[in-house]
Coordinates of C-alpha atoms and ligand atoms in Angstrom, one line a residue:
Chain X
M749 CA 13.0 20.0 -21.8
V750 CA 13.5 16.4 -22.8
V751 CA 9.8 15.9 -23.4
T752 CA 9.7 17.9 -26.6
S753 CA 6.9 16.1 -28.4
T754 CA 7.5 14.9 -31.9
T755 CA 4.7 16.6 -33.8
R756 CA 3.4 14.6 -36.7
T757 CA 1.4 16.3 -39.4
A758 CA -1.2 13.9 -40.6
D759 CA -1.3 13.9 -44.4
G760 CA -5.0 14.8 -44.2
S761 CA -5.8 12.1 -46.7
R762 CA -8.8 12.9 -48.9
S763 CA -11.4 10.2 -49.2
G764 CA -12.7 11.0 -52.7
G765 CA -16.3 11.8 -53.6
L766 CA -17.8 8.6 -52.4
A767 CA -17.2 9.4 -48.7
A768 CA -20.3 8.9 -46.6
P769 CA -21.4 11.8 -44.5
Q770 CA -20.2 10.3 -41.2
R771 CA -16.8 9.7 -42.9
R772 CA -16.6 13.3 -43.7
V773 CA -17.3 14.4 -40.1
A774 CA -14.6 12.1 -38.9
D775 CA -12.4 13.6 -41.6
L776 CA -13.1 17.1 -40.4
G777 CA -12.3 16.0 -36.8
G778 CA -9.1 14.5 -38.0
R779 CA -8.1 17.6 -39.8
I780 CA -9.0 19.9 -36.9
F781 CA -6.8 17.7 -34.7
S782 CA -3.9 17.5 -37.1
G783 CA -4.1 21.3 -37.6
F784 CA -4.2 21.7 -33.8
S785 CA -1.2 19.5 -33.2
L786 CA 0.7 21.2 -36.1
G787 CA -0.2 24.6 -34.5
A788 CA 1.0 23.4 -31.1
G789 CA 4.3 22.2 -32.6
L790 CA 4.7 25.6 -34.3
V791 CA 4.1 27.4 -31.0
I792 CA 6.8 25.4 -29.3
L793 CA 9.2 26.2 -32.2
A794 CA 8.3 29.8 -32.1
A795 CA 8.8 30.0 -28.3
L796 CA 12.2 28.4 -28.7
A797 CA 13.1 30.8 -31.4
A798 CA 11.8 33.8 -29.4
V799 CA 13.9 32.8 -26.4
S800 CA 17.0 32.3 -28.4
I801 CA 16.6 35.6 -30.2
F802 CA 15.9 37.4 -26.9
L803 CA 19.0 35.9 -25.3
I804 CA 21.2 36.7 -28.3
I805 CA 20.0 40.3 -28.6
K806 CA 20.4 41.0 -24.9
A807 CA 23.8 39.3 -24.7
W808 CA 25.1 41.0 -27.8
P809 CA 26.6 44.0 -26.0
A810 CA 28.6 41.7 -23.8
L811 CA 29.6 39.4 -26.7
T812 CA 31.0 42.4 -28.6
A813 CA 32.4 44.4 -25.6
S814 CA 36.1 45.0 -25.3
G815 CA 38.1 43.6 -22.4
A816 CA 38.6 47.1 -21.0
D817 CA 34.8 47.7 -20.9
L818 CA 34.2 44.4 -19.2
A819 CA 36.9 45.1 -16.7
E820 CA 34.9 48.0 -15.4
I821 CA 32.3 45.6 -13.9
S822 CA 33.2 45.3 -10.3
W823 CA 32.8 41.5 -10.0
F824 CA 34.3 40.7 -13.4
K825 CA 37.6 39.2 -12.6
S826 CA 38.8 38.0 -16.0
D827 CA 40.2 39.5 -19.2
S828 CA 37.6 38.2 -21.6
L829 CA 34.0 37.0 -21.6
L830 CA 35.1 33.5 -22.4
G831 CA 37.5 33.6 -19.5
Y832 CA 34.6 34.5 -17.3
V833 CA 32.0 32.0 -18.6
G834 CA 34.5 29.1 -18.8
P835 CA 34.8 28.4 -15.1
L836 CA 31.1 28.9 -14.7
I837 CA 30.3 26.3 -17.4
F838 CA 32.8 24.0 -15.8
G839 CA 31.2 24.5 -12.4
T840 CA 27.8 24.0 -13.7
L841 CA 28.6 20.8 -15.6
L842 CA 30.7 19.4 -12.7
A843 CA 28.0 20.0 -10.1
S844 CA 25.3 18.5 -12.3
V845 CA 27.3 15.5 -13.5
L846 CA 28.3 14.7 -9.9
A847 CA 24.7 15.0 -8.9
L848 CA 23.7 12.7 -11.6
V849 CA 26.4 10.1 -10.7
L850 CA 25.1 10.1 -7.2
A851 CA 21.4 10.1 -8.0
V852 CA 21.0 7.7 -10.9
P853 CA 22.2 4.5 -9.2
V854 CA 20.1 5.3 -6.1
S855 CA 17.1 6.2 -8.2
I856 CA 17.3 3.0 -10.3
G857 CA 17.6 1.0 -7.0
I858 CA 14.6 2.6 -5.5
A859 CA 12.6 2.3 -8.7
L860 CA 13.5 -1.4 -9.1
F861 CA 12.6 -2.0 -5.5
I862 CA 9.2 -0.3 -6.0
S863 CA 8.5 -2.0 -9.3
H864 CA 9.9 -5.5 -8.8
Y865 CA 10.7 -6.3 -5.2
A866 CA 8.5 -4.6 -2.7
P867 CA 5.2 -6.1 -1.7
R868 CA 2.3 -4.2 -3.5
R869 CA 1.1 -2.2 -0.4
L870 CA 4.6 -1.0 0.4
A871 CA 5.4 -0.3 -3.2
Q872 CA 2.3 1.9 -3.5
S873 CA 3.1 4.0 -0.4
L874 CA 6.7 4.4 -1.5
G875 CA 5.5 5.5 -4.9
Y876 CA 3.4 8.2 -3.2
V877 CA 6.3 9.4 -1.1
V878 CA 8.6 9.7 -4.1
D879 CA 6.0 11.7 -6.0
L880 CA 5.6 14.0 -3.0
L881 CA 9.3 14.5 -2.8
A882 CA 9.3 15.6 -6.5
A883 CA 6.8 18.3 -5.6
I884 CA 9.0 20.0 -2.9
P885 CA 10.2 23.4 -4.1
S886 CA 13.9 23.7 -4.6
V887 CA 14.4 26.5 -2.2
V888 CA 13.3 24.1 0.6
Y889 CA 16.0 21.7 -0.5
G890 CA 18.4 24.6 -0.4
L891 CA 17.5 25.4 3.2
W892 CA 17.7 21.7 4.1
G893 CA 21.1 21.5 2.5
A894 CA 22.5 24.7 4.2
L895 CA 21.1 24.1 7.7
W896 CA 21.0 20.4 8.1
L897 CA 23.2 18.7 5.5
L898 CA 26.4 20.8 5.9
P899 CA 27.0 20.0 9.6
V900 CA 26.0 16.4 9.1
I901 CA 28.2 15.8 6.2
N902 CA 31.2 17.5 7.8
P903 CA 32.6 14.3 9.5
V904 CA 32.2 12.4 6.3
F905 CA 34.2 14.9 4.3
T906 CA 36.8 15.2 7.1
W907 CA 37.2 11.4 7.0
L908 CA 37.4 11.4 3.1
S909 CA 40.0 14.1 3.1
D910 CA 42.1 12.4 5.8
K911 CA 42.0 8.9 4.3
L912 CA 41.9 9.7 0.6
G913 CA 43.4 13.1 0.6
F914 CA 46.3 11.9 -1.5
I915 CA 43.8 11.8 -4.4
P916 CA 43.5 15.5 -5.6
L917 CA 39.7 15.0 -5.8
F918 CA 39.4 14.7 -2.1
A919 CA 42.3 16.9 -1.0
D920 CA 42.2 20.1 1.1
Y921 CA 38.8 19.9 2.8
Q922 CA 37.9 22.8 5.0
A923 CA 34.8 23.1 7.2
P924 CA 32.1 24.2 6.8
A925 CA 31.3 22.0 3.9
K926 CA 30.4 24.8 1.5
N927 CA 31.9 23.0 -1.5
I928 CA 30.7 21.6 -4.8
M929 CA 30.3 18.1 -3.4
S930 CA 27.7 19.3 -0.9
A931 CA 26.0 21.3 -3.6
S932 CA 25.9 18.1 -5.7
V933 CA 24.5 16.0 -2.9
V934 CA 21.7 18.5 -2.4
L935 CA 21.2 18.5 -6.2
A936 CA 21.2 14.7 -6.2
V937 CA 18.5 14.6 -3.5
M938 CA 16.6 17.1 -5.5
I939 CA 16.6 15.2 -8.8
L940 CA 16.3 11.8 -7.2
P941 CA 12.5 11.9 -7.1
I942 CA 11.9 12.8 -10.7
I943 CA 14.4 10.2 -12.0
T944 CA 13.0 7.6 -9.7
A945 CA 9.4 8.4 -10.7
V946 CA 10.2 8.2 -14.4
T947 CA 12.3 5.0 -14.2
R948 CA 9.7 3.3 -12.0
E949 CA 7.1 3.9 -14.7
V950 CA 9.4 2.6 -17.3
F951 CA 10.2 -0.5 -15.3
L952 CA 6.5 -1.2 -14.6
Q953 CA 6.0 -1.2 -18.4
T954 CA 8.4 -4.1 -19.0
P955 CA 6.2 -6.4 -21.2
R956 CA 4.9 -9.3 -19.2
L957 CA 5.8 -11.4 -22.2
H958 CA 9.5 -10.7 -21.8
E959 CA 9.4 -11.0 -18.0
E960 CA 7.9 -14.5 -18.4
A961 CA 10.4 -15.4 -21.0
A962 CA 13.2 -14.7 -18.5
L963 CA 11.5 -16.4 -15.6
A964 CA 10.7 -19.5 -17.7
L965 CA 14.4 -19.8 -18.4
G966 CA 15.0 -20.1 -14.7
A967 CA 16.0 -16.5 -14.0
T968 CA 16.0 -15.3 -10.5
R969 CA 14.5 -11.9 -9.7
W970 CA 17.8 -10.1 -10.1
E971 CA 18.5 -12.0 -13.4
L972 CA 15.0 -11.1 -14.6
V973 CA 15.8 -7.5 -13.9
R974 CA 19.1 -7.7 -15.8
M975 CA 17.7 -9.7 -18.7
A976 CA 14.4 -8.0 -19.3
V977 CA 13.7 -5.0 -17.1
L978 CA 16.9 -3.0 -17.4
P979 CA 17.5 -3.5 -21.2
F980 CA 13.9 -2.7 -21.9
G981 CA 14.2 0.4 -19.6
R982 CA 17.5 1.6 -21.0
S983 CA 16.2 4.5 -23.1
G984 CA 13.8 5.4 -20.3
I985 CA 16.7 5.5 -17.8
I986 CA 18.6 7.8 -20.2
S987 CA 15.6 10.1 -20.6
A988 CA 15.0 10.2 -16.9
S989 CA 18.6 11.0 -16.3
M990 CA 18.6 13.8 -18.8
L991 CA 15.4 15.1 -17.2
G992 CA 17.3 15.2 -13.9
L993 CA 20.4 16.6 -15.5
G994 CA 18.3 19.4 -17.0
R995 CA 16.9 20.2 -13.6
A996 CA 20.3 20.1 -12.0
L997 CA 21.9 22.3 -14.7
G998 CA 19.3 25.1 -14.2
E999 CA 19.0 24.8 -10.4
T1000 CA 19.7 28.0 -8.6
M1001 CA 18.6 28.2 -5.0
A1002 CA 19.9 24.9 -3.8
V1003 CA 23.4 25.7 -5.1
L1004 CA 23.3 29.4 -4.1
M1005 CA 22.5 28.6 -0.5
V1006 CA 25.1 25.9 -0.1
I1007 CA 28.2 26.7 -2.1
S1008 CA 30.9 29.3 -1.4
P1009 CA 31.6 30.5 -4.9
G1010 CA 34.9 30.6 -6.8
F1011 CA 35.8 30.8 -10.4
L1012 CA 38.4 28.1 -11.1
F1013 CA 38.8 25.0 -13.2
S1014 CA 39.3 22.9 -10.2
F1015 CA 38.8 19.3 -9.4
H1016 CA 39.1 19.8 -5.6
L1017 CA 35.6 18.7 -4.8
L1018 CA 35.9 19.3 -1.1
K1019 CA 37.6 22.6 -1.1
P1020 CA 35.4 25.7 -0.7
G1021 CA 35.7 28.8 -3.0
Q1022 CA 36.5 26.8 -6.1
H1023 CA 33.3 26.6 -8.2
Q1024 CA 30.1 28.4 -9.1
T1025 CA 27.3 27.5 -11.4
I1026 CA 25.8 29.7 -14.0
A1027 CA 22.3 29.8 -12.6
A1028 CA 23.4 30.5 -9.0
N1029 CA 25.8 33.2 -10.3
I1030 CA 23.1 34.9 -12.2
A1031 CA 20.8 34.9 -9.2
S1032 CA 23.5 36.3 -6.9
Q1033 CA 24.7 39.1 -9.2
F1034 CA 21.5 40.1 -11.0
P1035 CA 20.0 42.3 -8.2
E1036 CA 23.0 44.7 -8.4
A1037 CA 23.6 44.5 -12.1
S1038 CA 22.9 47.2 -14.7
G1039 CA 23.9 48.0 -18.2
L1040 CA 26.8 45.9 -19.5
S1041 CA 26.9 43.6 -16.5
V1042 CA 23.3 42.5 -17.1
S1043 CA 24.4 41.7 -20.6
V1044 CA 27.2 39.6 -19.3
L1045 CA 24.9 37.6 -17.1
I1046 CA 22.5 37.0 -20.0
A1047 CA 25.5 35.8 -22.1
T1048 CA 26.2 33.2 -19.4
G1049 CA 22.5 32.4 -19.5
L1050 CA 22.8 31.9 -23.2
A1051 CA 25.7 29.4 -22.5
L1052 CA 23.4 27.5 -20.1
F1053 CA 20.7 27.4 -22.8
V1054 CA 23.1 25.9 -25.3
I1055 CA 24.5 23.4 -22.8
T1056 CA 21.0 22.2 -22.0
F1057 CA 20.2 21.9 -25.7
V1058 CA 23.3 19.9 -26.4
V1059 CA 22.7 17.6 -23.5
N1060 CA 19.3 16.8 -24.8
M1061 CA 20.5 16.2 -28.3
A1062 CA 23.2 13.9 -27.0
A1063 CA 20.5 12.0 -25.1
R1064 CA 18.4 11.6 -28.2
W1065 CA 21.4 10.4 -30.2
V1066 CA 22.2 7.8 -27.6
I1067 CA 18.7 6.5 -27.6
A1068 CA 18.4 6.5 -31.3
R1069 CA 21.6 4.7 -31.8
R1070 CA 20.3 1.4 -30.5
K1071 CA 16.8 1.7 -31.8
D1072 CA 16.9 -1.7 -33.4
F1073 CA 17.4 -3.3 -30.0
S1074 CA 15.1 -1.1 -28.0
G1075 CA 12.1 -3.3 -28.1
A1076 CA 10.0 -0.5 -29.5
N1077 CA 9.0 -2.5 -32.5
Chain L
M1265 CA 17.8 -36.0 -20.8
S1266 CA 14.1 -36.4 -20.5
K1267 CA 12.1 -37.2 -17.5
R1268 CA 8.6 -38.3 -16.8
I1269 CA 6.1 -36.3 -14.7
D1270 CA 3.4 -37.9 -12.6
V1271 CA 0.7 -35.6 -11.5
T1272 CA -1.6 -36.7 -8.7
D1273 CA -4.8 -34.9 -7.5
L1274 CA -3.7 -31.5 -8.6
N1275 CA -5.9 -28.5 -7.9
V1276 CA -4.9 -25.0 -9.1
Y1277 CA -6.4 -21.9 -7.5
Y1278 CA -6.3 -18.2 -8.4
G1279 CA -7.0 -16.7 -5.0
D1280 CA -10.2 -18.4 -3.9
F1281 CA -11.1 -19.4 -7.5
L1282 CA -10.6 -23.1 -8.2
A1283 CA -9.5 -23.0 -11.8
V1284 CA -8.4 -26.6 -12.3
E1285 CA -9.6 -29.6 -10.2
G1286 CA -8.3 -33.0 -9.5
V1287 CA -5.9 -33.7 -12.3
T1288 CA -4.1 -37.0 -12.2
M1289 CA -2.1 -38.0 -15.3
A1290 CA 1.3 -39.4 -16.3
I1291 CA 3.4 -37.6 -18.8
E1292 CA 5.7 -40.0 -20.4
P1293 CA 9.3 -39.3 -21.4
R1294 CA 10.2 -38.8 -25.0
Q1295 CA 6.6 -38.5 -26.0
V1296 CA 4.5 -35.6 -27.0
T1297 CA 1.5 -35.2 -24.8
A1298 CA -1.2 -32.8 -26.2
L1299 CA -3.6 -31.0 -24.0
I1300 CA -6.9 -30.1 -25.8
G1301 CA -10.2 -28.7 -24.7
P1302 CA -12.4 -25.6 -25.0
S1303 CA -10.8 -22.3 -24.0
G1304 CA -11.0 -21.4 -20.4
C1305 CA -10.9 -25.0 -19.3
G1306 CA -7.5 -24.5 -17.6
K1307 CA -5.0 -26.0 -20.1
S1308 CA -2.6 -23.1 -19.8
T1309 CA -3.1 -23.0 -16.0
F1310 CA -2.3 -26.6 -15.7
L1311 CA 0.7 -26.4 -18.0
R1312 CA 2.2 -23.6 -16.0
T1313 CA 2.1 -25.6 -12.8
L1314 CA 4.5 -28.1 -14.4
N1315 CA 7.4 -25.5 -14.2
R1316 CA 5.9 -23.5 -11.4
M1317 CA 5.3 -20.6 -13.6
H1318 CA 1.9 -20.2 -12.0
E1319 CA 3.7 -18.8 -9.0
V1320 CA 4.5 -15.6 -10.8
I1321 CA 0.8 -14.7 -10.8
P1322 CA -0.1 -13.2 -7.4
G1323 CA -2.5 -15.4 -5.5
A1324 CA -2.0 -18.5 -7.7
R1325 CA -1.3 -21.7 -5.8
V1326 CA -1.6 -25.5 -6.2
S1327 CA -2.4 -28.4 -4.0
G1328 CA -1.5 -32.0 -5.0
K1329 CA 1.6 -33.5 -6.3
A1330 CA 3.7 -33.4 -9.4
L1331 CA 6.6 -35.8 -9.4
M1332 CA 9.4 -35.5 -11.9
D1333 CA 11.2 -38.8 -11.9
G1334 CA 10.0 -39.2 -8.3
V1335 CA 11.0 -35.8 -7.1
D1336 CA 8.1 -33.6 -6.0
L1337 CA 8.3 -30.3 -8.0
Y1338 CA 6.5 -28.5 -5.1
G1339 CA 8.6 -30.1 -2.4
A1340 CA 9.7 -27.9 0.5
G1341 CA 13.4 -27.7 -0.5
V1342 CA 12.8 -27.4 -4.2
D1343 CA 13.7 -24.0 -5.8
P1344 CA 11.2 -22.9 -8.5
V1345 CA 14.2 -21.4 -10.4
A1346 CA 15.8 -24.8 -10.5
V1347 CA 12.6 -26.4 -11.7
R1348 CA 12.3 -23.9 -14.5
R1349 CA 15.9 -24.6 -15.6
Q1350 CA 14.8 -28.2 -16.1
V1351 CA 11.4 -27.6 -17.5
G1352 CA 11.5 -25.2 -20.4
M1353 CA 8.6 -23.3 -21.8
V1354 CA 7.6 -21.8 -25.1
F1355 CA 4.8 -19.3 -25.1
Q1356 CA 1.8 -18.5 -27.3
R1357 CA 3.3 -15.3 -28.6
P1358 CA 6.9 -15.5 -29.7
N1359 CA 8.9 -13.6 -27.1
P1360 CA 12.6 -13.3 -28.0
F1361 CA 14.3 -10.5 -26.0
P1362 CA 14.2 -7.5 -28.3
T1363 CA 17.2 -6.0 -26.7
M1364 CA 19.4 -9.0 -27.5
S1365 CA 20.9 -10.3 -30.7
I1366 CA 19.8 -13.6 -32.1
A1367 CA 22.9 -15.3 -30.7
D1368 CA 22.4 -13.7 -27.3
N1369 CA 18.8 -14.8 -27.2
V1370 CA 19.9 -18.4 -27.7
L1371 CA 22.5 -18.0 -24.9
A1372 CA 20.2 -16.2 -22.5
G1373 CA 19.4 -19.2 -20.4
V1374 CA 22.8 -20.8 -20.8
K1375 CA 24.5 -17.8 -19.4
L1376 CA 22.2 -17.9 -16.3
N1377 CA 23.5 -21.4 -15.5
N1378 CA 27.1 -20.8 -16.5
R1379 CA 28.2 -17.2 -16.5
R1380 CA 31.6 -17.7 -17.9
I1381 CA 31.1 -19.7 -21.0
S1382 CA 34.0 -19.6 -23.4
K1383 CA 33.6 -18.0 -26.8
S1384 CA 34.0 -21.2 -28.7
D1385 CA 31.6 -23.1 -26.4
A1386 CA 29.1 -20.3 -26.8
A1387 CA 29.4 -20.5 -30.6
S1388 CA 28.8 -24.2 -30.6
V1389 CA 25.8 -24.0 -28.3
V1390 CA 24.3 -21.3 -30.6
E1391 CA 24.8 -23.4 -33.7
Q1392 CA 23.6 -26.6 -32.1
S1393 CA 20.5 -25.0 -30.6
L1394 CA 19.6 -23.2 -33.8
R1395 CA 20.1 -26.3 -35.8
G1396 CA 18.0 -28.2 -33.3
A1397 CA 15.3 -25.6 -33.9
N1398 CA 15.7 -25.8 -37.7
L1399 CA 16.6 -22.2 -37.8
W1400 CA 20.4 -22.3 -38.4
N1401 CA 20.4 -22.0 -42.2
E1402 CA 18.1 -19.0 -42.1
V1403 CA 20.0 -16.9 -39.5
K1404 CA 23.6 -18.1 -39.6
D1405 CA 24.6 -14.9 -41.5
R1406 CA 23.0 -12.5 -39.1
L1407 CA 23.5 -13.8 -35.6
D1408 CA 24.2 -10.4 -34.3
R1409 CA 21.0 -8.8 -35.6
P1410 CA 18.2 -8.3 -33.0
G1411 CA 15.8 -11.2 -32.4
S1412 CA 12.9 -9.0 -33.3
S1413 CA 14.1 -8.7 -36.9
L1414 CA 12.9 -12.2 -37.6
S1415 CA 9.5 -13.2 -38.9
G1416 CA 6.9 -14.6 -36.4
G1417 CA 7.6 -18.2 -37.2
Q1418 CA 11.3 -17.7 -37.0
Q1419 CA 11.0 -15.9 -33.7
Q1420 CA 9.1 -18.8 -32.3
R1421 CA 11.8 -21.2 -33.5
L1422 CA 14.3 -18.9 -31.9
C1423 CA 12.4 -19.2 -28.7
I1424 CA 12.5 -23.0 -29.0
A1425 CA 16.2 -22.8 -29.6
R1426 CA 16.6 -20.6 -26.5
A1427 CA 14.6 -23.2 -24.5
I1428 CA 16.5 -26.2 -25.7
A1429 CA 19.9 -24.5 -25.4
V1430 CA 19.8 -25.2 -21.7
Q1431 CA 19.1 -28.9 -22.3
P1432 CA 16.0 -29.1 -20.2
E1433 CA 14.3 -32.4 -19.4
V1434 CA 10.9 -31.3 -20.4
L1435 CA 9.6 -28.8 -22.9
L1436 CA 6.2 -27.1 -22.3
M1437 CA 4.5 -25.4 -25.2
D1438 CA 1.4 -23.3 -24.8
E1439 CA -0.3 -23.0 -28.2
P1440 CA 3.1 -22.3 -29.9
C1441 CA 1.6 -22.0 -33.4
S1442 CA -1.6 -20.0 -32.7
A1443 CA 0.1 -16.8 -33.7
L1444 CA 1.7 -18.3 -36.8
D1445 CA 0.8 -18.8 -40.5
P1446 CA 0.3 -22.3 -41.8
I1447 CA 3.8 -22.7 -43.3
S1448 CA 5.5 -21.7 -40.1
T1449 CA 3.1 -23.9 -38.2
L1450 CA 4.2 -26.9 -40.3
A1451 CA 7.8 -26.0 -39.6
I1452 CA 7.2 -26.1 -35.9
E1453 CA 5.3 -29.3 -36.0
D1454 CA 8.1 -31.0 -37.9
L1455 CA 10.4 -29.6 -35.3
I1456 CA 8.3 -31.1 -32.5
N1457 CA 8.6 -34.5 -34.1
E1458 CA 12.3 -34.3 -34.0
L1459 CA 12.6 -32.8 -30.5
K1460 CA 10.6 -35.6 -28.9
E1461 CA 13.6 -37.9 -29.5
Q1462 CA 15.4 -35.9 -26.8
F1463 CA 12.8 -34.2 -24.7
T1464 CA 9.5 -34.9 -23.0
I1465 CA 7.1 -32.5 -24.6
V1466 CA 3.7 -31.2 -23.4
I1467 CA 1.9 -29.0 -25.9
V1468 CA -1.4 -27.2 -25.5
T1469 CA -3.2 -26.8 -28.7
H1470 CA -6.7 -25.7 -29.8
N1471 CA -6.1 -27.3 -33.1
M1472 CA -7.4 -30.9 -33.2
Q1473 CA -5.5 -31.8 -36.4
Q1474 CA -2.4 -30.5 -34.8
A1475 CA -2.9 -32.7 -31.8
A1476 CA -3.5 -35.6 -34.0
R1477 CA -0.4 -34.9 -36.1
V1478 CA 2.2 -34.3 -33.5
S1479 CA 1.2 -36.0 -30.3
D1480 CA 1.5 -39.6 -29.0
R1481 CA -0.9 -39.0 -26.1
T1482 CA -3.8 -36.7 -25.8
A1483 CA -5.4 -35.3 -22.7
F1484 CA -8.9 -33.8 -23.0
F1485 CA -9.9 -31.1 -20.5
N1486 CA -13.4 -29.8 -20.1
I1487 CA -15.3 -27.3 -18.1
A1488 CA -18.9 -27.6 -16.9
G1489 CA -19.6 -23.9 -17.2
T1490 CA -18.1 -20.5 -16.5
G1491 CA -17.0 -20.2 -12.9
K1492 CA -16.7 -24.0 -12.6
P1493 CA -13.3 -25.6 -12.4
G1494 CA -11.7 -27.3 -15.4
K1495 CA -11.2 -31.0 -15.2
L1496 CA -9.2 -33.7 -17.0
I1497 CA -11.8 -35.8 -18.7
E1498 CA -9.5 -38.5 -20.1
I1499 CA -6.1 -39.1 -21.4
D1500 CA -5.1 -41.9 -23.8
D1501 CA -3.1 -42.7 -26.8
T1502 CA -3.8 -40.1 -29.5
G1503 CA -5.1 -42.7 -31.9
T1504 CA -7.6 -44.0 -29.4
I1505 CA -8.8 -40.5 -28.3
F1506 CA -9.4 -39.6 -31.9
S1507 CA -11.1 -42.9 -32.9
T1508 CA -12.7 -44.5 -29.9
P1509 CA -12.6 -42.2 -26.9
S1510 CA -14.1 -43.8 -23.8
V1511 CA -16.0 -40.7 -22.7
P1512 CA -18.8 -39.3 -24.9
A1513 CA -17.9 -35.7 -24.1
T1514 CA -14.5 -36.3 -25.7
E1515 CA -16.1 -37.5 -28.9
D1516 CA -18.5 -34.6 -28.9
Y1517 CA -15.7 -32.1 -28.6
I1518 CA -13.5 -33.8 -31.2
S1519 CA -16.3 -34.1 -33.7
G1520 CA -17.2 -30.5 -33.1
R1521 CA -20.5 -31.1 -31.4
S1522 CA -19.4 -29.0 -28.4
G1523 CA -16.8 -26.6 -27.2
Ligands
ADP1479 N1 -4.0 -14.8 -14.0 C1 -5.2 -15.3 -13.8 N2 -5.9 -14.8 -12.7 C2 -7.1 -15.3 -12.4 N3 -7.8 -16.2 -13.2 C3 -7.2 -16.7 -14.2 C4 -5.9 -16.3 -14.6 N4 -5.5 -16.9 -15.7 C5 -6.5 -17.7 -16.0 N5 -7.5 -17.6 -15.2 C6 -8.8 -18.3 -15.1 O1 -8.5 -19.7 -15.1 C7 -9.4 -20.4 -16.0 C8 -8.5 -21.2 -16.9 O2 -7.9 -20.4 -17.8 P1 -6.7 -20.9 -18.8 O3 -5.8 -21.8 -18.1 O4 -6.2 -19.7 -19.4 O5 -7.6 -21.7 -19.9 P2 -7.2 -22.2 -21.3 O6 -5.7 -22.1 -21.4 O7 -7.6 -23.7 -21.3 O8 -7.9 -21.4 -22.3 C9 -10.3 -19.4 -16.6 O9 -11.5 -19.4 -16.0 C10 -9.5 -18.1 -16.5 O10 -10.4 -17.0 -16.4
MG1480 MG1 -4.5 -20.9 -22.8

């Protein structure tokens, strides 16, 4: 979702009547290619438009339904669509952002270790392991979270709630750990490989020229990282995080299998029955849904679509803002 | 603030490959020593051993000695990071940090040594170093612009400013003008002439006129053939090397009959 390619239409420059035959062949190739890439770009735009239109049409009945109609849906415990979607959006963002906060520093650490600290042999095998982790289906992470993580993390949460319970964030923990924090930990583990893999590639591409500049000034390894590697990789780190965030926002199974749902605007991270995410909610309600309730679920899907879109735009804006200093020139 | 370096019997290896063999030479303080010779004869390789930058290449190692004012640069207790803070380096291609402003580029090395430098100290280091690199007047109004917004010649002078900002003892330059136009080249040569009053300078150049113009001493390196190690053929006062060298190969190279 982040990797929407910028399609560039070549201007198909004409080379006058003097063009040699070979030149013309090259020209034809160029035009075929530019036509092709223009086409591919249009297909992406068309697909995007088709999805948006589908979502809007299918969500329309819910968007226009009266509170009374909506109230007839058995699981609809709110007086308006917005009142229903609001907590879901909140839960989705909270789970994903928490996951990102947990995953990004660890990912950067692993990526740096692989790219700049580990001996070559070790770095290679670690790289393979990370790539393998990225290929594990999310339902497996969900199983792992529900069966293994929940009991293991229980003492940690108990301790947190005991010692730091005076902070509302950590208050009111109840076992089993079917809370948003556990879901975020699973999500973090899930998005860790992709963020690590992308940032590692970015770090490996730090220009040798700039690494040597730092070293020649007497930089230690860590100073080299701070001076050349991280600044150079900044936009890559942001892209990687957004890629991870995109995955976390839309993740269904891992959350569904871990969290005990609730529909509140709550910052009690350790308390069960407080939060739910859009994707997990759709998955859990959809099998029983019909008519207007399907439409309501699709409306929440539309909200997710918009969120993902906004997140990506924001990422692009952040990257573009410091283009002058990006090293891309 | 400028030290001498005495190199004795220095060999440099890339893995099993002996790239430079048996170099013995004295690098005098407050003088410009030029390294000349055909490409591939190991000038850059040798230069990088003087601040232990060769160590960042996997498999590269040296044997022999390099004493800076009597202290062995390769000594057991000597930290390569400390060596590089005393022996600065300017590269063939200008390499200011593109993510930093002009001022921050100048301060990059200074901040490594001294994290908490006061604003006014920082400003004066920036001004002094940029003046020292003959760049101040051109950039004083845009110190917060990225270093990459400058022309190639200005970027190279920015790199020199960055190197001298930490007040090193020795300044190494590896073909600092080869990526620059003639006017920028002249600017750098003038600068080298001024810098040698403070620093010991070693410069690699493939340009004989440049060696003749800027250096006090010239070392001629040569290589017997590909795969053979590069060797120091002779080192002498620049005037002598260019008029009456003692080895015929030097004269051949300088007069363009080989290399
Ligand atoms: N990083 C490296 N790894 C292996 N061999 C190298 C490396 N750098 C240079 N060499 C070899 O060392 C020799 C000297 O190279 P170099 O010092 O770059 O010569 P010069 O600067 O005089 O042109 C050449 O044979 C070159 O192929
Ligand atoms: Mg060279």
